[in-house]
């Protein structure tokens, strides 16, 4: 059901017409970026041509004029580049602000499809993502045959007291997935205060088998990548208490 919630959340962005995923918005941001690069020419070619011009005869007035023109071009284009940069930053800020609202809408739709409790459990897992990743690294360094089975075992070993502590820390620090998402604790609280909903999509074993088959190939690629980045060592880690938790992420 948590997988259903995750998929529903991503699909909800298209259903809710998320501005950040609009072709028009993407094209506008990309165009402004290209315009900014166009009006911010590099000074290195100018310096090179200036050196060549100096090496030429002083009587060559045409070469000297071209060199001077190339030197002042960045100065002439600087105001235009500043205006384009300001427009791009404004548009990006607007999309980020609208994106906060879009994430709440996607959460609400995902909870309606997968059920409130299942989607809430998914959001809670985001609060321990850093420790879960360290557990994956540790399992890879211990040459565990199935990293995902070890990860599931690790997640199941996380005590409820640690989840409560993480929620308090996340609420005080406004911890979030990234700048495009609202604080995770606020997302959890919104699911809690809304009317509790039961799953609308039954998680039949037959459907789960199909989902697992689709995830097999990408999961294996990620597993291989993790093993390459974290080659085997000695120590074995299987539970929450065995992992160096470190400070809660800010």
Short mmCIF file of C-alpha atoms in Angstrom, two decimals, residues 77-226:
data_model
loop_
_atom_site.label_atom_id
_atom_site.label_comp_id
_atom_site.label_asym_id
_atom_site.label_seq_id
_atom_site.Cartn_x
_atom_site.Cartn_y
_atom_site.Cartn_z
CA UNK A 77 25.26 43.13 -22.53
CA UNK A 78 25.55 43.09 -18.71
CA UNK A 79 22.25 44.98 -18.06
CA UNK A 80 20.37 42.68 -20.44
CA UNK A 81 21.89 39.62 -18.74
CA UNK A 82 20.87 41.01 -15.35
CA UNK A 83 17.26 41.52 -16.49
CA UNK A 84 17.10 37.99 -17.90
CA UNK A 85 18.59 36.57 -14.70
CA UNK A 86 16.05 38.49 -12.60
CA UNK A 87 13.16 37.20 -14.73
CA UNK A 88 14.46 33.62 -14.47
CA UNK A 89 14.85 33.83 -10.70
CA UNK A 90 11.36 35.30 -10.31
CA UNK A 91 9.81 32.56 -12.41
CA UNK A 92 11.74 29.90 -10.49
CA UNK A 93 10.61 31.36 -7.16
CA UNK A 94 6.99 31.39 -8.33
CA UNK A 95 7.13 27.76 -9.45
CA UNK A 96 8.75 26.74 -6.15
CA UNK A 97 6.03 28.53 -4.17
CA UNK A 98 3.27 26.98 -6.26
CA UNK A 99 5.08 23.66 -5.95
CA UNK A 100 4.63 23.66 -2.17
CA UNK A 101 0.86 23.74 -2.66
CA UNK A 102 1.10 21.10 -5.39
CA UNK A 103 2.90 18.72 -3.02
CA UNK A 104 0.11 19.02 -0.44
CA UNK A 105 -2.49 18.33 -3.14
CA UNK A 106 -0.54 15.30 -4.33
CA UNK A 107 -0.28 14.02 -0.74
CA UNK A 108 -4.02 14.36 -0.27
CA UNK A 109 -4.81 12.47 -3.46
CA UNK A 110 -2.27 9.76 -2.61
CA UNK A 111 -3.84 9.30 0.83
CA UNK A 112 -7.24 9.05 -0.82
CA UNK A 113 -6.01 6.27 -3.11
CA UNK A 114 -3.67 4.29 -0.83
CA UNK A 115 -5.29 5.08 2.51
CA UNK A 116 -4.30 7.60 5.14
CA UNK A 117 -2.32 5.21 7.36
CA UNK A 118 -0.33 3.71 4.50
CA UNK A 119 0.67 7.07 3.06
CA UNK A 120 1.48 8.44 6.49
CA UNK A 121 3.78 5.45 7.06
CA UNK A 122 5.53 6.31 3.80
CA UNK A 123 6.09 9.92 4.86
CA UNK A 124 7.40 8.82 8.26
CA UNK A 125 10.04 6.69 6.54
CA UNK A 126 11.40 9.84 4.92
CA UNK A 127 12.49 11.00 8.38
CA UNK A 128 14.89 8.05 8.73
CA UNK A 129 16.11 8.07 5.13
CA UNK A 130 19.64 9.06 6.14
CA UNK A 131 19.97 6.13 8.55
CA UNK A 132 18.45 3.77 5.99
CA UNK A 133 21.05 4.80 3.45
CA UNK A 134 23.83 4.22 5.95
CA UNK A 135 22.36 0.77 6.58
CA UNK A 136 22.57 0.06 2.85
CA UNK A 137 26.20 1.16 2.81
CA UNK A 138 26.94 -1.03 5.81
CA UNK A 139 25.23 -4.05 4.25
CA UNK A 140 27.26 -3.58 1.08
CA UNK A 141 30.49 -3.39 3.05
CA UNK A 142 29.54 -6.63 4.83
CA UNK A 143 28.97 -8.46 1.51
CA UNK A 144 25.30 -9.13 2.28
CA UNK A 145 23.81 -11.05 -0.64
CA UNK A 146 20.48 -9.17 -0.75
CA UNK A 147 20.79 -5.50 0.15
CA UNK A 148 17.06 -4.86 -0.05
CA UNK A 149 16.21 -7.71 2.33
CA UNK A 150 18.80 -6.32 4.75
CA UNK A 151 17.28 -2.86 4.36
CA UNK A 152 13.77 -4.18 5.11
CA UNK A 153 15.11 -5.93 8.21
CA UNK A 154 16.78 -2.71 9.32
CA UNK A 155 13.62 -0.62 8.85
CA UNK A 156 11.59 -3.13 10.85
CA UNK A 157 14.08 -2.82 13.72
CA UNK A 158 13.66 0.96 14.10
CA UNK A 159 11.97 1.56 17.49
CA UNK A 160 8.87 3.71 17.77
CA UNK A 161 10.69 5.99 20.22
CA UNK A 162 13.20 6.88 17.51
CA UNK A 163 10.41 7.69 15.08
CA UNK A 164 8.86 10.03 17.66
CA UNK A 165 12.21 11.67 18.28
CA UNK A 166 12.77 12.18 14.57
CA UNK A 167 9.35 13.72 14.19
CA UNK A 168 10.06 16.23 16.96
CA UNK A 169 13.41 17.14 15.44
CA UNK A 170 11.93 17.40 11.95
CA UNK A 171 9.17 19.67 13.23
CA UNK A 172 11.59 22.02 15.00
CA UNK A 173 14.01 22.19 12.06
CA UNK A 174 11.39 22.17 9.31
CA UNK A 175 13.21 19.24 7.73
CA UNK A 176 12.17 18.51 4.16
CA UNK A 177 13.11 16.24 1.26
CA UNK A 178 14.42 19.21 -0.75
CA UNK A 179 13.58 22.85 -1.38
CA UNK A 180 10.71 21.93 -3.72
CA UNK A 181 8.83 20.05 -0.96
CA UNK A 182 7.12 21.33 2.19
CA UNK A 183 8.48 20.27 5.61
CA UNK A 184 7.88 16.55 6.04
CA UNK A 185 6.37 16.90 9.51
CA UNK A 186 3.78 19.35 8.20
CA UNK A 187 2.88 16.90 5.46
CA UNK A 188 2.39 14.17 8.08
CA UNK A 189 0.29 16.43 10.28
CA UNK A 190 -1.94 17.33 7.33
CA UNK A 191 -2.68 13.62 6.75
CA UNK A 192 -3.42 13.20 10.46
CA UNK A 193 -5.89 16.09 10.71
CA UNK A 194 -7.73 15.18 7.54
CA UNK A 195 -10.54 12.60 7.73
CA UNK A 196 -9.04 9.13 7.81
CA UNK A 197 -9.56 7.26 4.54
CA UNK A 198 -9.36 3.59 3.67
CA UNK A 199 -7.47 2.34 0.60
CA UNK A 200 -9.44 2.65 -2.62
CA UNK A 201 -7.07 0.45 -4.60
CA UNK A 202 -6.89 -3.10 -3.22
CA UNK A 203 -3.33 -4.41 -2.97
CA UNK A 204 -3.90 -7.84 -4.42
CA UNK A 205 -1.02 -10.29 -4.32
CA UNK A 206 -1.30 -10.71 -8.08
CA UNK A 207 -0.81 -6.99 -8.65
CA UNK A 208 2.08 -6.83 -6.21
CA UNK A 209 3.84 -9.60 -8.11
CA UNK A 210 3.61 -7.53 -11.28
CA UNK A 211 4.98 -4.46 -9.50
CA UNK A 212 7.83 -6.48 -8.00
CA UNK A 213 8.75 -7.83 -11.42
CA UNK A 214 8.88 -4.32 -12.86
CA UNK A 215 11.10 -3.16 -10.00
CA UNK A 216 13.53 -6.09 -10.22
CA UNK A 217 15.74 -4.67 -12.97
CA UNK A 218 16.16 -1.10 -11.59
CA UNK A 219 16.59 -2.47 -8.05
CA UNK A 220 19.42 -4.70 -9.25
CA UNK A 221 21.12 -1.79 -11.03
CA UNK A 222 20.97 0.33 -7.88
CA UNK A 223 22.30 -2.57 -5.83
CA UNK A 224 25.28 -2.98 -8.18
CA UNK A 225 25.98 0.76 -8.00
CA UNK A 226 25.92 0.72 -4.19
#
